[in-house]
Amino acid sequence: MLHAQQALEARMNRFLLCTLLLASSAALAAPQATDSRRDIDKVNGSITAEAGQAYGDLDTVNGGIQLDRGASAKDVETVNGGIRADDDVAAHDVSTVNGAIRFGRQARITGNLETVNGGIFTDRGSRISGDVSTVNGAIGLVGTTVDGRIETVNGDITVGADSRVAGGIKIEKPHGNFGLHFGKQKIPRVVVGPNAVVEGAMVFEREVKLYVHASARIGSISGATAVRYDGATPPQD
């Protein structure tokens, strides 16, 4: 599997190609018939998946995507815009390049959650079957199960209370364009909270600050030393 940065760079290039294809075909596209599993494709503009409705793929280039309570979709993708979902939403792969991803309670993601520049958050009762990855942005889970791995380069990670990550955690060393920094470089902060579980290895290719709650269970650690804490919140840096 490609490293997180390489995979997301490849996705960005694919998005740019899709932009050209969508722009060239927009004038010839016939209106879509009303259908509960219809795809929605745009170049400019936001997309809203209405509450309780089922959709196919939701794709836009310049605009955000909103999934109202109980909506479901296949792939959900944008380039410049955030993706926000209410409770009880289901989707397959969810990705953006420049924007945050935020899901409410009881989210069901059968693929991956990915962004380049933006954070990711999922609330209680959510399950992600694939990976959760960013390059520049924090990742936060509360009461969430991730069957895959969490990956980032420059972001903080919080495996919050009652969460479980089966595939472990990896923070990659910056390289390429994503390794350019001005001024003092921020050290990522990684927190494994109360009753949280990280079953796979935690691999850190750069300096991090790692805090693990006394009630948490973790696997092996490479590249960092864990600081144990007992309170409701980790120590402040």
PDB file of C-alpha atoms in Angstrom:
ATOM      1  CA  MET A   1       0.000   0.000   0.000  1.00  0.00           C
ATOM      2  CA  LEU A   2       1.287   3.474  -0.840  1.00  0.00           C
ATOM      3  CA  HIS A   3       2.349   5.756   1.981  1.00  0.00           C
ATOM      4  CA  ALA A   4      -0.287   8.251   3.033  1.00  0.00           C
ATOM      5  CA  GLN A   5       1.395  11.184   1.280  1.00  0.00           C
ATOM      6  CA  GLN A   6       1.888   9.305  -2.008  1.00  0.00           C
ATOM      7  CA  ALA A   7      -1.670   8.015  -1.992  1.00  0.00           C
ATOM      8  CA  LEU A   8      -3.139  11.445  -1.315  1.00  0.00           C
ATOM      9  CA  GLU A   9      -0.918  13.079  -3.963  1.00  0.00           C
ATOM     10  CA  ALA A  10      -2.198  10.518  -6.465  1.00  0.00           C
ATOM     11  CA  ARG A  11      -5.787  11.292  -5.422  1.00  0.00           C
ATOM     12  CA  MET A  12      -5.154  15.020  -5.902  1.00  0.00           C
ATOM     13  CA  ASN A  13      -3.891  14.400  -9.447  1.00  0.00           C
ATOM     14  CA  ARG A  14      -6.980  12.297 -10.177  1.00  0.00           C
ATOM     15  CA  PHE A  15      -9.211  15.091  -8.894  1.00  0.00           C
ATOM     16  CA  LEU A  16      -7.537  17.582 -11.240  1.00  0.00           C
ATOM     17  CA  LEU A  17      -8.125  15.250 -14.183  1.00  0.00           C
ATOM     18  CA  CYS A  18     -11.770  14.844 -13.149  1.00  0.00           C
ATOM     19  CA  THR A  19     -12.096  18.639 -13.126  1.00  0.00           C
ATOM     20  CA  LEU A  20     -11.135  18.834 -16.803  1.00  0.00           C
ATOM     21  CA  LEU A  21     -13.366  15.939 -17.788  1.00  0.00           C
ATOM     22  CA  LEU A  22     -16.377  17.303 -15.919  1.00  0.00           C
ATOM     23  CA  ALA A  23     -15.904  20.782 -17.393  1.00  0.00           C
ATOM     24  CA  SER A  24     -15.716  19.450 -20.962  1.00  0.00           C
ATOM     25  CA  SER A  25     -18.791  17.221 -20.598  1.00  0.00           C
ATOM     26  CA  ALA A  26     -21.058  19.509 -18.547  1.00  0.00           C
ATOM     27  CA  ALA A  27     -22.623  21.157 -21.598  1.00  0.00           C
ATOM     28  CA  LEU A  28     -23.547  17.783 -23.110  1.00  0.00           C
ATOM     29  CA  ALA A  29     -24.786  16.091 -19.969  1.00  0.00           C
ATOM     30  CA  ALA A  30     -28.465  15.202 -20.015  1.00  0.00           C
ATOM     31  CA  PRO A  31     -30.601  15.927 -16.948  1.00  0.00           C
ATOM     32  CA  GLN A  32     -30.681  12.969 -14.578  1.00  0.00           C
ATOM     33  CA  ALA A  33     -33.983  11.351 -13.778  1.00  0.00           C
ATOM     34  CA  THR A  34     -35.114  11.510 -10.193  1.00  0.00           C
ATOM     35  CA  ASP A  35     -33.841   8.347  -8.496  1.00  0.00           C
ATOM     36  CA  SER A  36     -33.115   7.402  -4.905  1.00  0.00           C
ATOM     37  CA  ARG A  37     -29.643   6.140  -5.937  1.00  0.00           C
ATOM     38  CA  ARG A  38     -28.720   8.890  -8.354  1.00  0.00           C
ATOM     39  CA  ASP A  39     -25.183  10.211  -8.698  1.00  0.00           C
ATOM     40  CA  ILE A  40     -24.525  13.920  -8.278  1.00  0.00           C
ATOM     41  CA  ASP A  41     -21.538  15.420 -10.165  1.00  0.00           C
ATOM     42  CA  LYS A  42     -20.593  19.091 -10.135  1.00  0.00           C
ATOM     43  CA  VAL A  43     -17.645  21.320 -10.955  1.00  0.00           C
ATOM     44  CA  ASN A  44     -18.698  24.394  -8.977  1.00  0.00           C
ATOM     45  CA  GLY A  45     -21.171  24.243  -6.151  1.00  0.00           C
ATOM     46  CA  SER A  46     -22.033  22.429  -2.972  1.00  0.00           C
ATOM     47  CA  ILE A  47     -23.985  19.186  -2.652  1.00  0.00           C
ATOM     48  CA  THR A  48     -26.572  18.268  -0.016  1.00  0.00           C
ATOM     49  CA  ALA A  49     -27.711  14.690   0.543  1.00  0.00           C
ATOM     50  CA  GLU A  50     -31.177  14.998   2.022  1.00  0.00           C
ATOM     51  CA  ALA A  51     -32.174  13.303   5.257  1.00  0.00           C
ATOM     52  CA  GLY A  52     -33.025   9.638   4.929  1.00  0.00           C
ATOM     53  CA  GLN A  53     -32.287   9.498   1.189  1.00  0.00           C
ATOM     54  CA  ALA A  54     -29.944   7.059  -0.585  1.00  0.00           C
ATOM     55  CA  TYR A  55     -27.544   8.281  -3.282  1.00  0.00           C
ATOM     56  CA  GLY A  56     -24.856   6.958  -5.571  1.00  0.00           C
ATOM     57  CA  ASP A  57     -21.562   8.857  -5.861  1.00  0.00           C
ATOM     58  CA  LEU A  58     -21.419  12.481  -4.703  1.00  0.00           C
ATOM     59  CA  ASP A  59     -18.650  14.429  -6.480  1.00  0.00           C
ATOM     60  CA  THR A  60     -17.835  18.112  -6.705  1.00  0.00           C
ATOM     61  CA  VAL A  61     -14.664  20.106  -7.334  1.00  0.00           C
ATOM     62  CA  ASN A  62     -15.271  23.505  -5.768  1.00  0.00           C
ATOM     63  CA  GLY A  63     -17.790  23.134  -3.003  1.00  0.00           C
ATOM     64  CA  GLY A  64     -18.629  21.387   0.227  1.00  0.00           C
ATOM     65  CA  ILE A  65     -20.759  18.291   0.738  1.00  0.00           C
ATOM     66  CA  GLN A  66     -23.417  17.984   3.448  1.00  0.00           C
ATOM     67  CA  LEU A  67     -25.055  14.679   4.372  1.00  0.00           C
ATOM     68  CA  ASP A  68     -28.168  15.168   6.452  1.00  0.00           C
ATOM     69  CA  ARG A  69     -29.297  12.738   9.136  1.00  0.00           C
ATOM     70  CA  GLY A  70     -29.844   9.190   7.905  1.00  0.00           C
ATOM     71  CA  ALA A  71     -28.565   9.840   4.366  1.00  0.00           C
ATOM     72  CA  SER A  72     -26.400   7.277   2.596  1.00  0.00           C
ATOM     73  CA  ALA A  73     -24.079   7.423  -0.413  1.00  0.00           C
ATOM     74  CA  LYS A  74     -21.346   5.522  -2.175  1.00  0.00           C
ATOM     75  CA  ASP A  75     -18.143   7.545  -2.732  1.00  0.00           C
ATOM     76  CA  VAL A  76     -18.207  11.118  -1.422  1.00  0.00           C
ATOM     77  CA  GLU A  77     -15.479  13.317  -2.922  1.00  0.00           C
ATOM     78  CA  THR A  78     -14.581  16.979  -3.299  1.00  0.00           C
ATOM     79  CA  VAL A  79     -11.398  18.944  -3.958  1.00  0.00           C
ATOM     80  CA  ASN A  80     -11.925  22.362  -2.422  1.00  0.00           C
ATOM     81  CA  GLY A  81     -14.475  22.032   0.323  1.00  0.00           C
ATOM     82  CA  GLY A  82     -15.340  20.283   3.545  1.00  0.00           C
ATOM     83  CA  ILE A  83     -17.508  17.219   4.068  1.00  0.00           C
ATOM     84  CA  ARG A  84     -19.938  17.284   6.965  1.00  0.00           C
ATOM     85  CA  ALA A  85     -22.417  14.617   8.041  1.00  0.00           C
ATOM     86  CA  ASP A  86     -25.136  14.469  10.680  1.00  0.00           C
ATOM     87  CA  ASP A  87     -25.914  11.354  12.747  1.00  0.00           C
ATOM     88  CA  ASP A  88     -26.694   7.922  11.258  1.00  0.00           C
ATOM     89  CA  VAL A  89     -25.022   8.562   7.908  1.00  0.00           C
ATOM     90  CA  ALA A  90     -23.508   5.802   5.745  1.00  0.00           C
ATOM     91  CA  ALA A  91     -20.946   6.052   2.935  1.00  0.00           C
ATOM     92  CA  HIS A  92     -18.081   4.190   1.287  1.00  0.00           C
ATOM     93  CA  ASP A  93     -14.899   6.205   0.570  1.00  0.00           C
ATOM     94  CA  VAL A  94     -14.989   9.818   1.797  1.00  0.00           C
ATOM     95  CA  SER A  95     -12.258  12.212   0.651  1.00  0.00           C
ATOM     96  CA  THR A  96     -11.296  15.810   0.040  1.00  0.00           C
ATOM     97  CA  VAL A  97      -8.074  17.683  -0.703  1.00  0.00           C
ATOM     98  CA  ASN A  98      -8.619  21.068   0.918  1.00  0.00           C
ATOM     99  CA  GLY A  99     -11.208  20.747   3.645  1.00  0.00           C
ATOM    100  CA  ALA A 100     -12.205  19.069   6.876  1.00  0.00           C
ATOM    101  CA  ILE A 101     -14.289  15.909   7.303  1.00  0.00           C
ATOM    102  CA  ARG A 102     -16.709  15.663  10.221  1.00  0.00           C
ATOM    103  CA  PHE A 103     -19.228  12.899  10.942  1.00  0.00           C
ATOM    104  CA  GLY A 104     -21.784  12.760  13.725  1.00  0.00           C
ATOM    105  CA  ARG A 105     -22.820   9.726  15.763  1.00  0.00           C
ATOM    106  CA  GLN A 106     -23.359   6.242  14.371  1.00  0.00           C
ATOM    107  CA  ALA A 107     -21.524   6.878  11.102  1.00  0.00           C
ATOM    108  CA  ARG A 108     -20.942   3.781   8.959  1.00  0.00           C
ATOM    109  CA  ILE A 109     -17.980   4.154   6.606  1.00  0.00           C
ATOM    110  CA  THR A 110     -17.174   1.004   4.642  1.00  0.00           C
ATOM    111  CA  GLY A 111     -14.052   2.468   3.016  1.00  0.00           C
ATOM    112  CA  ASN A 112     -11.550   5.199   3.937  1.00  0.00           C
ATOM    113  CA  LEU A 113     -11.682   8.749   5.316  1.00  0.00           C
ATOM    114  CA  GLU A 114      -8.995  10.901   3.654  1.00  0.00           C
ATOM    115  CA  THR A 115      -8.037  14.549   3.431  1.00  0.00           C
ATOM    116  CA  VAL A 116      -4.818  16.414   2.624  1.00  0.00           C
ATOM    117  CA  ASN A 117      -5.308  19.812   4.240  1.00  0.00           C
ATOM    118  CA  GLY A 118      -7.946  19.545   6.936  1.00  0.00           C
ATOM    119  CA  GLY A 119      -8.957  17.682  10.047  1.00  0.00           C
ATOM    120  CA  ILE A 120     -11.098  14.573  10.541  1.00  0.00           C
ATOM    121  CA  PHE A 121     -13.539  13.942  13.395  1.00  0.00           C
ATOM    122  CA  THR A 122     -16.004  11.117  14.077  1.00  0.00           C
ATOM    123  CA  ASP A 123     -18.409  10.907  17.004  1.00  0.00           C
ATOM    124  CA  ARG A 124     -19.663   8.061  19.193  1.00  0.00           C
ATOM    125  CA  GLY A 125     -20.887   4.818  17.724  1.00  0.00           C
ATOM    126  CA  SER A 126     -19.126   5.352  14.395  1.00  0.00           C
ATOM    127  CA  ARG A 127     -17.256   2.638  12.509  1.00  0.00           C
ATOM    128  CA  ILE A 128     -14.705   3.036   9.700  1.00  0.00           C
ATOM    129  CA  SER A 129     -13.819  -0.179   7.906  1.00  0.00           C
ATOM    130  CA  GLY A 130     -10.773   1.287   6.157  1.00  0.00           C
ATOM    131  CA  ASP A 131      -8.057   3.822   7.046  1.00  0.00           C
ATOM    132  CA  VAL A 132      -8.259   7.371   8.394  1.00  0.00           C
ATOM    133  CA  SER A 133      -5.566   9.663   6.957  1.00  0.00           C
ATOM    134  CA  THR A 134      -4.505  13.285   6.633  1.00  0.00           C
ATOM    135  CA  VAL A 135      -1.337  15.143   5.739  1.00  0.00           C
ATOM    136  CA  ASN A 136      -1.920  18.502   7.413  1.00  0.00           C
ATOM    137  CA  GLY A 137      -4.760  18.238   9.877  1.00  0.00           C
ATOM    138  CA  ALA A 138      -5.767  16.763  13.205  1.00  0.00           C
ATOM    139  CA  ILE A 139      -7.596  13.450  13.568  1.00  0.00           C
ATOM    140  CA  GLY A 140     -10.045  13.004  16.443  1.00  0.00           C
ATOM    141  CA  LEU A 141     -12.162   9.983  17.353  1.00  0.00           C
ATOM    142  CA  VAL A 142     -14.716   9.623  20.134  1.00  0.00           C
ATOM    143  CA  GLY A 143     -16.227   6.202  20.779  1.00  0.00           C
ATOM    144  CA  THR A 144     -15.258   5.156  17.251  1.00  0.00           C
ATOM    145  CA  THR A 145     -13.978   1.873  15.815  1.00  0.00           C
ATOM    146  CA  VAL A 146     -11.413   1.964  13.005  1.00  0.00           C
ATOM    147  CA  ASP A 147     -10.704  -1.403  11.422  1.00  0.00           C
ATOM    148  CA  GLY A 148      -7.775   0.006   9.448  1.00  0.00           C
ATOM    149  CA  ARG A 149      -4.949   2.352  10.421  1.00  0.00           C
ATOM    150  CA  ILE A 150      -4.634   6.034  11.290  1.00  0.00           C
ATOM    151  CA  GLU A 151      -2.008   7.883   9.247  1.00  0.00           C
ATOM    152  CA  THR A 152      -0.814  11.479   9.139  1.00  0.00           C
ATOM    153  CA  VAL A 153       2.293  13.567   8.558  1.00  0.00           C
ATOM    154  CA  ASN A 154       1.860  16.855  10.393  1.00  0.00           C
ATOM    155  CA  GLY A 155      -1.392  16.408  12.294  1.00  0.00           C
ATOM    156  CA  ASP A 156      -2.294  15.675  15.900  1.00  0.00           C
ATOM    157  CA  ILE A 157      -4.111  12.430  16.683  1.00  0.00           C
ATOM    158  CA  THR A 158      -6.619  11.806  19.460  1.00  0.00           C
ATOM    159  CA  VAL A 159      -7.930   8.280  19.895  1.00  0.00           C
ATOM    160  CA  GLY A 160     -10.579   9.443  22.304  1.00  0.00           C
ATOM    161  CA  ALA A 161     -12.488   7.685  25.042  1.00  0.00           C
ATOM    162  CA  ASP A 162     -13.835   4.220  24.203  1.00  0.00           C
ATOM    163  CA  SER A 163     -12.366   4.216  20.692  1.00  0.00           C
ATOM    164  CA  ARG A 164     -10.594   1.262  19.067  1.00  0.00           C
ATOM    165  CA  VAL A 165      -8.054   1.294  16.234  1.00  0.00           C
ATOM    166  CA  ALA A 166      -7.291  -2.193  14.955  1.00  0.00           C
ATOM    167  CA  GLY A 167      -4.582  -1.336  12.430  1.00  0.00           C
ATOM    168  CA  GLY A 168      -2.374   0.892  14.543  1.00  0.00           C
ATOM    169  CA  ILE A 169      -1.063   4.419  14.024  1.00  0.00           C
ATOM    170  CA  LYS A 170       1.627   5.784  11.726  1.00  0.00           C
ATOM    171  CA  ILE A 171       3.047   9.307  11.525  1.00  0.00           C
ATOM    172  CA  GLU A 172       5.289   9.630   8.499  1.00  0.00           C
ATOM    173  CA  LYS A 173       8.364  11.774   8.113  1.00  0.00           C
ATOM    174  CA  PRO A 174       7.604  14.804   5.915  1.00  0.00           C
ATOM    175  CA  HIS A 175       8.967  14.637   2.385  1.00  0.00           C
ATOM    176  CA  GLY A 176       8.339  16.272  -0.979  1.00  0.00           C
ATOM    177  CA  ASN A 177       6.194  19.403  -1.099  1.00  0.00           C
ATOM    178  CA  PHE A 178       4.485  18.400   2.130  1.00  0.00           C
ATOM    179  CA  GLY A 179       7.804  18.713   3.947  1.00  0.00           C
ATOM    180  CA  LEU A 180       8.128  22.472   3.372  1.00  0.00           C
ATOM    181  CA  HIS A 181       7.844  24.460   6.592  1.00  0.00           C
ATOM    182  CA  PHE A 182       8.399  28.063   7.579  1.00  0.00           C
ATOM    183  CA  GLY A 183       9.526  28.921  11.084  1.00  0.00           C
ATOM    184  CA  LYS A 184       9.543  26.450  13.939  1.00  0.00           C
ATOM    185  CA  GLN A 185       8.074  23.073  13.039  1.00  0.00           C
ATOM    186  CA  LYS A 186       5.183  21.898  15.221  1.00  0.00           C
ATOM    187  CA  ILE A 187       5.610  18.563  16.983  1.00  0.00           C
ATOM    188  CA  PRO A 188       2.528  16.341  16.528  1.00  0.00           C
ATOM    189  CA  ARG A 189       0.651  15.407  19.689  1.00  0.00           C
ATOM    190  CA  VAL A 190      -0.799  11.899  19.978  1.00  0.00           C
ATOM    191  CA  VAL A 191      -3.304  10.993  22.702  1.00  0.00           C
ATOM    192  CA  VAL A 192      -4.769   7.574  23.470  1.00  0.00           C
ATOM    193  CA  GLY A 193      -7.618   8.349  25.831  1.00  0.00           C
ATOM    194  CA  PRO A 194      -9.582   6.592  28.587  1.00  0.00           C
ATOM    195  CA  ASN A 195     -10.564   3.001  27.764  1.00  0.00           C
ATOM    196  CA  ALA A 196      -9.258   3.406  24.228  1.00  0.00           C
ATOM    197  CA  VAL A 197      -7.526   0.548  22.413  1.00  0.00           C
ATOM    198  CA  VAL A 198      -4.848   0.642  19.721  1.00  0.00           C
ATOM    199  CA  GLU A 199      -4.275  -2.954  18.700  1.00  0.00           C
ATOM    200  CA  GLY A 200      -1.735  -2.484  15.913  1.00  0.00           C
ATOM    201  CA  ALA A 201       1.759  -1.020  16.135  1.00  0.00           C
ATOM    202  CA  MET A 202       2.289   2.693  16.647  1.00  0.00           C
ATOM    203  CA  VAL A 203       5.090   3.792  14.327  1.00  0.00           C
ATOM    204  CA  PHE A 204       6.509   7.307  14.464  1.00  0.00           C
ATOM    205  CA  GLU A 205       9.025   8.390  11.818  1.00  0.00           C
ATOM    206  CA  ARG A 206       9.372  11.845  13.351  1.00  0.00           C
ATOM    207  CA  GLU A 207       9.347  13.350  16.832  1.00  0.00           C
ATOM    208  CA  VAL A 208       5.947  13.264  18.554  1.00  0.00           C
ATOM    209  CA  LYS A 209       4.506  13.804  22.021  1.00  0.00           C
ATOM    210  CA  LEU A 210       2.682  10.618  23.011  1.00  0.00           C
ATOM    211  CA  TYR A 211       0.229  10.456  25.928  1.00  0.00           C
ATOM    212  CA  VAL A 212      -1.491   7.190  26.886  1.00  0.00           C
ATOM    213  CA  HIS A 213      -4.196   6.956  29.544  1.00  0.00           C
ATOM    214  CA  ALA A 214      -3.709   4.420  32.329  1.00  0.00           C
ATOM    215  CA  SER A 215      -6.909   2.612  31.301  1.00  0.00           C
ATOM    216  CA  ALA A 216      -5.951   2.401  27.603  1.00  0.00           C
ATOM    217  CA  ARG A 217      -4.506  -0.673  25.897  1.00  0.00           C
ATOM    218  CA  ILE A 218      -1.881  -0.345  23.187  1.00  0.00           C
ATOM    219  CA  GLY A 219       0.414  -2.505  21.072  1.00  0.00           C
ATOM    220  CA  SER A 220       4.066  -1.893  20.280  1.00  0.00           C
ATOM    221  CA  ILE A 221       5.576   1.598  19.989  1.00  0.00           C
ATOM    222  CA  SER A 222       8.394   2.583  17.633  1.00  0.00           C
ATOM    223  CA  GLY A 223      10.009   6.027  17.567  1.00  0.00           C
ATOM    224  CA  ALA A 224       8.465   7.527  20.714  1.00  0.00           C
ATOM    225  CA  THR A 225       8.164   7.078  24.467  1.00  0.00           C
ATOM    226  CA  ALA A 226       4.683   7.069  25.961  1.00  0.00           C
ATOM    227  CA  VAL A 227       3.824   9.373  28.857  1.00  0.00           C
ATOM    228  CA  ARG A 228       1.145   7.856  31.084  1.00  0.00           C
ATOM    229  CA  TYR A 229      -1.631   9.984  32.559  1.00  0.00           C
ATOM    230  CA  ASP A 230      -4.584   9.220  34.840  1.00  0.00           C
ATOM    231  CA  GLY A 231      -6.949  12.187  34.661  1.00  0.00           C
ATOM    232  CA  ALA A 232      -9.779  12.976  32.292  1.00  0.00           C
ATOM    233  CA  THR A 233      -7.471  14.986  30.030  1.00  0.00           C
ATOM    234  CA  PRO A 234      -3.783  14.578  29.080  1.00  0.00           C
ATOM    235  CA  PRO A 235      -1.096  16.971  30.329  1.00  0.00           C
ATOM    236  CA  GLN A 236      -0.776  20.290  28.539  1.00  0.00           C
ATOM    237  CA  ASP A 237       2.445  20.835  26.613  1.00  0.00           C
TER     238      ASP A 237
END
